[in-house]
Coordinates of C-alpha atoms in Angstrom, one line a residue:
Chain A
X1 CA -125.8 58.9 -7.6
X2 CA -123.4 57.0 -5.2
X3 CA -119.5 58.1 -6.3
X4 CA -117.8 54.8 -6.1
X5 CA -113.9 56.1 -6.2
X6 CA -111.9 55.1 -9.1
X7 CA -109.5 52.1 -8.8
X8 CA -106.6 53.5 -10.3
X9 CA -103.8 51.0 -9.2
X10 CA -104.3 49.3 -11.9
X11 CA -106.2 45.8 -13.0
X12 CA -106.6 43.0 -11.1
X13 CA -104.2 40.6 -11.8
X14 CA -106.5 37.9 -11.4
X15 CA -108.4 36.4 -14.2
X16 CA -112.1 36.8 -13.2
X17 CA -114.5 39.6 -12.4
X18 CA -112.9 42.9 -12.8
X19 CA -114.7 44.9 -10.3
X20 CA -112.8 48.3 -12.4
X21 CA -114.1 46.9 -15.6
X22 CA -118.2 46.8 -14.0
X23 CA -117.3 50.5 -12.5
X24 CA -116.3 51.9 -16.2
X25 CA -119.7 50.3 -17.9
X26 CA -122.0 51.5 -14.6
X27 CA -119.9 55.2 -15.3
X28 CA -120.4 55.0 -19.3
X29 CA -123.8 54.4 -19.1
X30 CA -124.6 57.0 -16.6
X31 CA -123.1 58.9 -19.1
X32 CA -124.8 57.8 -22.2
X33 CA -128.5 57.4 -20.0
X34 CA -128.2 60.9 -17.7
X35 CA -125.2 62.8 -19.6
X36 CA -124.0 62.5 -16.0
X37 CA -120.8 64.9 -15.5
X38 CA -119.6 63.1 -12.1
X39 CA -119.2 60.0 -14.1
X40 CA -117.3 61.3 -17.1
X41 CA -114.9 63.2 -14.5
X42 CA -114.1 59.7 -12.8
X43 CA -113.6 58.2 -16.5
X44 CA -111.6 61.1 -17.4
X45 CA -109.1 61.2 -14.4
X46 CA -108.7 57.2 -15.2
X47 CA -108.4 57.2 -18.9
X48 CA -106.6 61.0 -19.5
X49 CA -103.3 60.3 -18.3
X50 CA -102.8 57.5 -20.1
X51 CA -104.2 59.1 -23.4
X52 CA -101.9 61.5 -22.8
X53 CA -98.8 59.0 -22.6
X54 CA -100.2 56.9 -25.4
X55 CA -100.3 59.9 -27.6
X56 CA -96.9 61.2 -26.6
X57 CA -95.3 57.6 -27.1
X58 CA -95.9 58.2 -30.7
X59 CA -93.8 61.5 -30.6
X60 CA -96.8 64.4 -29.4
X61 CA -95.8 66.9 -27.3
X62 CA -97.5 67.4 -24.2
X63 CA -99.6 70.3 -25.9
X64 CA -100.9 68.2 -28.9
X65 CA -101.2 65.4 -26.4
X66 CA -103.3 67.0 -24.5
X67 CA -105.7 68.0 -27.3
X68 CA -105.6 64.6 -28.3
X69 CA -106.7 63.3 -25.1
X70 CA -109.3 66.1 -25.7
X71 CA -110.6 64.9 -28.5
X72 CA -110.4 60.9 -27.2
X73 CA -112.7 62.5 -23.8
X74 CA -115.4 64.3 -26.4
X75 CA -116.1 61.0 -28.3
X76 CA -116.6 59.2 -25.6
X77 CA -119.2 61.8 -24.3
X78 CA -120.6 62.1 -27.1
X79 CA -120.8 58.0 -28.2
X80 CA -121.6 56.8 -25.2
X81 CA -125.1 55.6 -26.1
X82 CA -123.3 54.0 -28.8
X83 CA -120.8 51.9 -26.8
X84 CA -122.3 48.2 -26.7
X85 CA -121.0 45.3 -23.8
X86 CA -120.8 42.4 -25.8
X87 CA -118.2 43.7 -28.1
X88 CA -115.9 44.1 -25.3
X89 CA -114.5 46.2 -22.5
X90 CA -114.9 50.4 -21.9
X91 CA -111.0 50.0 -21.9
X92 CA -110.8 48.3 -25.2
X93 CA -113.9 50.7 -26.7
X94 CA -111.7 54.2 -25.8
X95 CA -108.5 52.3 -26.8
X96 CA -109.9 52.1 -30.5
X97 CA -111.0 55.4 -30.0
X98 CA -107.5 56.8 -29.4
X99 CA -106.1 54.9 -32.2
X100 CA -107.7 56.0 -34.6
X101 CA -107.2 59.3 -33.6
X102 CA -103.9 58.6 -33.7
X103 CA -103.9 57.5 -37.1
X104 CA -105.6 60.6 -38.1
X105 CA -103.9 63.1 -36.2
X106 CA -100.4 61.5 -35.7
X107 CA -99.8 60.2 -39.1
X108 CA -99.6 62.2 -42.3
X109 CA -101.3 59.9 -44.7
X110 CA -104.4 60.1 -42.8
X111 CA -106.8 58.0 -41.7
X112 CA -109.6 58.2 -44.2
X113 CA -109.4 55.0 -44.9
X114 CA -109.6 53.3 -41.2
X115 CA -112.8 52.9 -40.3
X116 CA -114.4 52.0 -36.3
X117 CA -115.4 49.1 -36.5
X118 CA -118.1 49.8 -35.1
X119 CA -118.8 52.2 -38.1
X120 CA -120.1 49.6 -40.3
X121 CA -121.9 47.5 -37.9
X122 CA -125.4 46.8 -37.5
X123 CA -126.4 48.7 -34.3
X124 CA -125.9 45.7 -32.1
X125 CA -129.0 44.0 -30.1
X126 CA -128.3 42.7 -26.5
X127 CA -125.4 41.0 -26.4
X128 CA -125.6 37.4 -25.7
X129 CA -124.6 37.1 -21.4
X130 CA -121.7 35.3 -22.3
X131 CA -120.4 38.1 -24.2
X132 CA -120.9 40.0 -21.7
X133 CA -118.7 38.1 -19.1
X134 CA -116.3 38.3 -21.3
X135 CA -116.2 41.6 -21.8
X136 CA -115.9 42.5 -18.1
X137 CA -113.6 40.1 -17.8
X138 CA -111.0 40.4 -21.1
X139 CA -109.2 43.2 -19.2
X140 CA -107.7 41.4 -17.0
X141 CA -106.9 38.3 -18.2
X142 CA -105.4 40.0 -21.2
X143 CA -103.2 41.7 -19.2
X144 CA -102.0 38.9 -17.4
X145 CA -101.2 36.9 -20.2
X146 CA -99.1 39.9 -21.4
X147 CA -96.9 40.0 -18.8
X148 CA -96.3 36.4 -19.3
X149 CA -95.7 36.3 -23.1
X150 CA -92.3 35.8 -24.7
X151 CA -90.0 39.0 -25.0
X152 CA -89.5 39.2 -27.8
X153 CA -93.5 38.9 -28.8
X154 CA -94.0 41.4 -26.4
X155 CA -91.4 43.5 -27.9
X156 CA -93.3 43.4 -31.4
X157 CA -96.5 43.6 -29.8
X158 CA -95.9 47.0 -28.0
X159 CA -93.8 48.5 -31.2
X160 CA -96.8 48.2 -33.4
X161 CA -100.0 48.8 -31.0
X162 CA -98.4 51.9 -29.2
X163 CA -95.5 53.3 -31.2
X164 CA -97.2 52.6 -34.4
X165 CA -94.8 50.9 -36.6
X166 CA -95.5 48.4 -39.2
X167 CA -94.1 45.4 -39.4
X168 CA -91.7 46.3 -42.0
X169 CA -90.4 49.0 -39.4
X170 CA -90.2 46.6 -36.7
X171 CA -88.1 44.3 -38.9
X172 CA -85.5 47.2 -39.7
X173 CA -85.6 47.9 -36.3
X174 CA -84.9 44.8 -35.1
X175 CA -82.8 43.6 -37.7
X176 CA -84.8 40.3 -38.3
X177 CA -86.6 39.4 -41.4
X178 CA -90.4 40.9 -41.9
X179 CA -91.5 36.9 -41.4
X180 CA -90.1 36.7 -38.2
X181 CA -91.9 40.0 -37.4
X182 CA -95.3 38.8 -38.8
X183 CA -94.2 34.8 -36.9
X184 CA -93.9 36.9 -33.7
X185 CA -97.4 38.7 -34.1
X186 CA -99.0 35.3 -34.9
X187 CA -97.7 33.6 -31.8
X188 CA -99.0 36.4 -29.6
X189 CA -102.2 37.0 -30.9
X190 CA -102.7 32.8 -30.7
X191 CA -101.7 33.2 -27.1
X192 CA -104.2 36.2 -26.6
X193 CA -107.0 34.2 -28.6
X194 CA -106.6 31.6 -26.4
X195 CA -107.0 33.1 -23.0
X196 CA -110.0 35.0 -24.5
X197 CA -111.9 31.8 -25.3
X198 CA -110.8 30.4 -22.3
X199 CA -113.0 32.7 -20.4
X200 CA -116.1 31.7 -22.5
Chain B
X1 CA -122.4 34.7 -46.6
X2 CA -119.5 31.6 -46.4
X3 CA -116.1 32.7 -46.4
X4 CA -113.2 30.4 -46.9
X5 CA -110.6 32.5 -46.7
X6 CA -109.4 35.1 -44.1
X7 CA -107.1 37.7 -42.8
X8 CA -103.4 36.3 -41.4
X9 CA -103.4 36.5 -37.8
X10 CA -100.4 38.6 -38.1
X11 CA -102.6 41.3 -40.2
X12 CA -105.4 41.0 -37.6
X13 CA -103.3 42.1 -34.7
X14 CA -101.5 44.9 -37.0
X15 CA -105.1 46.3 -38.0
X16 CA -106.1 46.0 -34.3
X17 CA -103.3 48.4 -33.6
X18 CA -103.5 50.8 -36.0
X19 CA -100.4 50.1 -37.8
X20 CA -101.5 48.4 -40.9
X21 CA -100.3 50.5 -44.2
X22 CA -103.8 52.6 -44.5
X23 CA -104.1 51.1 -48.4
X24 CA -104.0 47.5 -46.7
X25 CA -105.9 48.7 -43.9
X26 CA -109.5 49.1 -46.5
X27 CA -108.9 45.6 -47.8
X28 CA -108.9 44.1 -44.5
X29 CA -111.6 46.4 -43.1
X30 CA -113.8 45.5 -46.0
X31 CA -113.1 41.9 -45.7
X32 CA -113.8 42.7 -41.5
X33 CA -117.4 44.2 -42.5
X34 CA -118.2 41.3 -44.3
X35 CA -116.9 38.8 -42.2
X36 CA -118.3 37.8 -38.8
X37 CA -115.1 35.6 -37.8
X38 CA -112.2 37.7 -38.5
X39 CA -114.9 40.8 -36.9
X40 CA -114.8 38.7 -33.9
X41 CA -110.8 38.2 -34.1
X42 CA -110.1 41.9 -34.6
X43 CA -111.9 42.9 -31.3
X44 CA -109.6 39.8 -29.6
X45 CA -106.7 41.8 -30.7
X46 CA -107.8 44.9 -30.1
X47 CA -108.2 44.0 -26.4
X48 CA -104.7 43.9 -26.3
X49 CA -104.5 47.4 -27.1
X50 CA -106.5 48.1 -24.3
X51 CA -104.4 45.9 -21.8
X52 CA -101.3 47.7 -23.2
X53 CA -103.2 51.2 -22.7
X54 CA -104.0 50.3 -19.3
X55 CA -100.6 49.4 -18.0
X56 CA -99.1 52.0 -19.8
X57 CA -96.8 55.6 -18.7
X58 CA -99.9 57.6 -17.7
X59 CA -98.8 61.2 -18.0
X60 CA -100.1 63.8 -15.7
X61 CA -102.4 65.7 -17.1
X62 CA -102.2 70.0 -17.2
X63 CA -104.1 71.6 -14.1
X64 CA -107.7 72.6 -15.1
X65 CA -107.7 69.4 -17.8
X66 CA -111.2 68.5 -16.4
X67 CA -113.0 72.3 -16.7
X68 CA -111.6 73.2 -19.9
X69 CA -112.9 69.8 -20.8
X70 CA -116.5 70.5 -19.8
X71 CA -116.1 74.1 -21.2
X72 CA -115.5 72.2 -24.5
X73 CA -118.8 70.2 -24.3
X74 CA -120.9 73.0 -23.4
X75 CA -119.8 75.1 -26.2
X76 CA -120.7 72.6 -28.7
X77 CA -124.2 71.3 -29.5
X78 CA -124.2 67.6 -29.1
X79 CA -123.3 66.0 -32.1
X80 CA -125.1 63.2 -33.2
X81 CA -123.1 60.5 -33.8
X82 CA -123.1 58.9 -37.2
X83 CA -124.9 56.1 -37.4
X84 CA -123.1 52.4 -38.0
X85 CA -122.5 51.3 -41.4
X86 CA -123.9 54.6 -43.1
X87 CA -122.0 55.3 -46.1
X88 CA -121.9 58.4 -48.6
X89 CA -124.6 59.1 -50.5
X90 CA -123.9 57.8 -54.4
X91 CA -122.0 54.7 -52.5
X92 CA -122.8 51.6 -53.8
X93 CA -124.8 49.3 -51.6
X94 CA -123.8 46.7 -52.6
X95 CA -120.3 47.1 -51.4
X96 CA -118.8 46.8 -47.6
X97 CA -119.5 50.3 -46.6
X98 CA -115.0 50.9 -46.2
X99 CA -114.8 49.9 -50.0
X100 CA -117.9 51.9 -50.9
X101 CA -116.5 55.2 -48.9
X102 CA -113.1 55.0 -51.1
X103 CA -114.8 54.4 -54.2
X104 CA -117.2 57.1 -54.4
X105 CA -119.2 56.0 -56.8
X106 CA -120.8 52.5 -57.6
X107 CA -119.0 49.4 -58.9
X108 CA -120.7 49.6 -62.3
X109 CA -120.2 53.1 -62.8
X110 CA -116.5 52.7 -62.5
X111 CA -114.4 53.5 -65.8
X112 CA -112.2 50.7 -66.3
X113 CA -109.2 51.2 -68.0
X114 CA -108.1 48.0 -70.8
X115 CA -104.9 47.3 -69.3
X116 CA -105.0 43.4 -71.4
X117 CA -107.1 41.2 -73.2
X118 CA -110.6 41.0 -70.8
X119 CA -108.7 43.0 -68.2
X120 CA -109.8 46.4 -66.8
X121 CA -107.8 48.4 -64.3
X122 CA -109.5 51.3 -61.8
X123 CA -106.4 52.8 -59.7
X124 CA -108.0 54.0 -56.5
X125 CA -104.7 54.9 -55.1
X126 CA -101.2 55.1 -55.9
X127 CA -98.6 56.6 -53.2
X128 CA -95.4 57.6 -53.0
X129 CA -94.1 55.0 -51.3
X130 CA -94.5 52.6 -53.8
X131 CA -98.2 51.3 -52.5
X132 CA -101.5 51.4 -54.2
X133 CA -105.0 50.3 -53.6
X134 CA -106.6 49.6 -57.2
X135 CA -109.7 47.5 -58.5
X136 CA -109.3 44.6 -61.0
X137 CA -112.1 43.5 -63.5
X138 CA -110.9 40.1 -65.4
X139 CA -113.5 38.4 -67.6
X140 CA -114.2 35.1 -67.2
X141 CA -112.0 32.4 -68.4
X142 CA -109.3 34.6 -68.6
X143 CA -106.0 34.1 -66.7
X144 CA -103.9 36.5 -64.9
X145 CA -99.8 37.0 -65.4
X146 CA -97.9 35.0 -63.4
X147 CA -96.6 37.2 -60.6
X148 CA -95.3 37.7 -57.5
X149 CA -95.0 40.4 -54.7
X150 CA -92.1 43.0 -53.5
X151 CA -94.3 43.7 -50.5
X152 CA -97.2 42.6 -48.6
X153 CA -100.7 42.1 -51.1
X154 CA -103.9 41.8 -50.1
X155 CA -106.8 41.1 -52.6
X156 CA -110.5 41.0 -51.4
X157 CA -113.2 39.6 -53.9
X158 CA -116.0 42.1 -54.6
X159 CA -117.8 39.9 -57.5
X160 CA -117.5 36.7 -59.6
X161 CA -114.7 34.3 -58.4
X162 CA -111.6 33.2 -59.2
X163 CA -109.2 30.0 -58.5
X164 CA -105.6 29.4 -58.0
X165 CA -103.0 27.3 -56.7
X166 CA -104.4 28.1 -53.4
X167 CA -108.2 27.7 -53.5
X168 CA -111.2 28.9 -54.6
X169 CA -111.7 32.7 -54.0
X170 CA -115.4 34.0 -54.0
X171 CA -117.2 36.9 -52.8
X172 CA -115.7 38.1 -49.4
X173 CA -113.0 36.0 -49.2
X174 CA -109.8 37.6 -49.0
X175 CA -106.2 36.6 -50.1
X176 CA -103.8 38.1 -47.3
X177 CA -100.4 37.1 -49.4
X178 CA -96.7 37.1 -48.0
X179 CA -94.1 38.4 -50.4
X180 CA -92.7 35.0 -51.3
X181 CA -96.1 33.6 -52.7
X182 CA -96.2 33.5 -56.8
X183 CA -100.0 32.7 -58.1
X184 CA -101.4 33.0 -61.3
X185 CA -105.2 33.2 -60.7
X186 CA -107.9 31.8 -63.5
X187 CA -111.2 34.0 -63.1
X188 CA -114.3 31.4 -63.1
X189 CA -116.6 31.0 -65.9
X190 CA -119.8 33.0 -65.1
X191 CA -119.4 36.7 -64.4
X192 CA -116.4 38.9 -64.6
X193 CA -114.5 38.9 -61.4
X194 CA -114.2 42.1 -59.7
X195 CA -111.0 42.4 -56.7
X196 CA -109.9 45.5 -54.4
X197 CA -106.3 44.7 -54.5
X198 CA -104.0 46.6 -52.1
X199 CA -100.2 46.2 -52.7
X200 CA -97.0 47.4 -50.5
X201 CA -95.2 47.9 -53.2
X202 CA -95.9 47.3 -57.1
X203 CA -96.3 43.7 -58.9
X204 CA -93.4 41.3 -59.9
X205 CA -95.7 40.6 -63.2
X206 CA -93.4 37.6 -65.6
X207 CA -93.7 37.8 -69.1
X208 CA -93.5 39.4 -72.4
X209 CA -97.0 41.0 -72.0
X210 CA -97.2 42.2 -68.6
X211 CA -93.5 43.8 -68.8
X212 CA -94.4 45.8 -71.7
X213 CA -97.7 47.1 -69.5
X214 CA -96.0 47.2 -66.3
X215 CA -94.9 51.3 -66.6
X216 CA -98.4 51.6 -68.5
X217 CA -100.3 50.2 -65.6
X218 CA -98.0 51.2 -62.4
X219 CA -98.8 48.7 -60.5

């Protein structure tokens, strides 16, 4: 195969095509097709670093981090068949990955109870095109629209997607009532919704 | 299937990110398996995990990450993965596949416990914290106490229906409740109505009645 080098400094701030988003579907499913080793090195340099800070942001030390990130890598090698476009990007696909890991590994009252989502889904047939726009395209313009939301739905955003608080914690934290917390997360996701349809 | 009523955007984007309490977390992710909507609204959330993941603190990995990485996969035999929406055997069928998983057994095998008059009680549950995830079977007809919530509830319908001041609640529909909300649902006439309930902290029941059971019942 052609090595095509990893973009590593980061997305394209531009809503649109997301040439890195195309690269990580062409790699996955090189992986999932050929159990192709050069590809899942090029997804692994990208995506094992920041495992590893994703894990250690929720209090793993470097060791347990790295078996995390382990653990995170051996899924996706060994799901890759199972990973479907139209539900969204390879970014958002390892993301869930890690968190539930997380949730298992990371938290004491387990995880038995979170499911994939894709665990109880119908093995999905080809994804409608549109869906699959979106899904190459969702990266970036989901990224953009976080660095333009609010502070302080930011703030509540990041405390409970990577430090893994609830909102009860984030309202202690913050020292504002749990509605304000929950009023916060609504606002964002709204905004998030928004530029997600916008790309339909 | 036509569902009415559907997870709180704020509960969407605290499932997306994993930090949903886990006995809420199966109410929502049953109500998500039968729900194509709020299926659809979880993965829009969850994107922002990825965006969040992506633009992250990478941190460097440990020299020789990669082999030991590759050593790992050849030692193991390839799993295969499970396939979606397979539950464990004795499941019921008839249930989303995250409510059947917890249940371990089928909904009319259940022993119900008579916690009132046409009311059974099946704690799946109960934790330290104060939270529980429990199912409800009322009869038809009959009402529920009055009460109101300490915490965050969430109660997904399994079977039969109910009504209250907020609506008609069927089959997949889920009531995603704030802790300032007081209802008193009436199950429909027709079949007993069966509800996964998952609770933040135990029931404000009013009342004579539901007083006297509250330490009986626990929840």
């Amino acid at each position: 195969m052609v090595i095509v080098p990893v973009v590593t400094d980061g997305i394209r701030r531009k809503t649109g095509k997301s040439p890195q988003a195309e690269l990580f579907a062409r790699l996955l499913k090189d992986v999932a097709d050929h159990r192709d080793r050069q590809a899942f090195a090029q997804l692994f340099e990208h995506f094992g670093p920041r495992l590893k800070g994703f894990m250690m942001r929720k209090g793993a030390n470097a060791e347990l981090a790295e078996d995390l990130v382990q653990d995170a890598m051996i899924a996706v090698w060994n799901k890759a068949g199972m990973f479907s476009p139209g539900k969204g990007s390879v970014t958002t696909w390892v993301y869930t990955i890690a968190r539930n890991l997380r949730i298992d590994r990371l938290r004491r009252e387990g995880s038995r109870y979170f499911t994939d989502i894709d665990d109880y889904e119908e093995a999905s047939d080809d994804p409608a095109s549109d869906d699959i726009v979106i899904g190459r395209q969702q990266d970036a313009a989901v990224t953009e629209a976080l660095q333009v939301l609010p502070e302080d739905q930011r703030q509540v955003i990041v405390m409970a997607f990577m430090d893994d608080m609830t909102q009860a914690e984030i309202a202690d934290k913050l020292d504002v009532p749990l509605g304000t917390v929950k009023s916060r997360m609504r606002l964002a996701y709204r905004k998030m919704a928004s530029v997600l349809e916008g790309l339909k | 299937m036509k569902i009415a009523f559907h997870l709180d955007d704020a509960t969407v984007m605290a499932y997306a990110g994993g930090c949903l309490a886990s006995c809420l977390s199966v109410v929502a992710a049953g109500h998500v398996a039968m729900c194509d909507q709020c299926r659809a609204r979880v993965r829009k959330a969850e994107a922002v995990g990825a965006a969040l993941l992506e633009t992250g603190k990478p941190e460097q990995l440990s020299a020789g990450a990669l082999s030991s990485m590759f050593e790992r996969i050849d030692g193991s035999d390839w799993i295969q993965p499970k396939l979606p929406g397979q539950a464990d055997r004795g499941a019921d069928p008839s249930l989303p596949v995250p409510v059947a998983r917890v249940l371990d057994r089928k909904l009319d095998e259940v022993r119900w416990k008579t916690i009132g008059p046409g009311v059974g009680l099946h704690v799946i549950e109960k934790n330290p914290d104060g939270s529980s995830l429990y199912l409800l079977k009322v009869r038809p007809g009959q009402k529920l106490p009055d009460h109101g919530h300490v915490g965050q509830e969430m109660t997904l319908i399994l079977r039969g229906a109910y009504r209250d001041l907020i609506g008609r609640f069927a089959r997949g529909d889920v009531a995603d409740l704030d802790e300032d909300i007081e209802h008193q649902p009436v199950i429909e006439d027709g079949e007993d109505c069966i509800c996964l309930i998952a609770t933040e902290a135990p029931a404000r029941f009013k009342g004579l009645m539901p007083r006297l059971l509250q330490p009986i019942v626990g929840i």
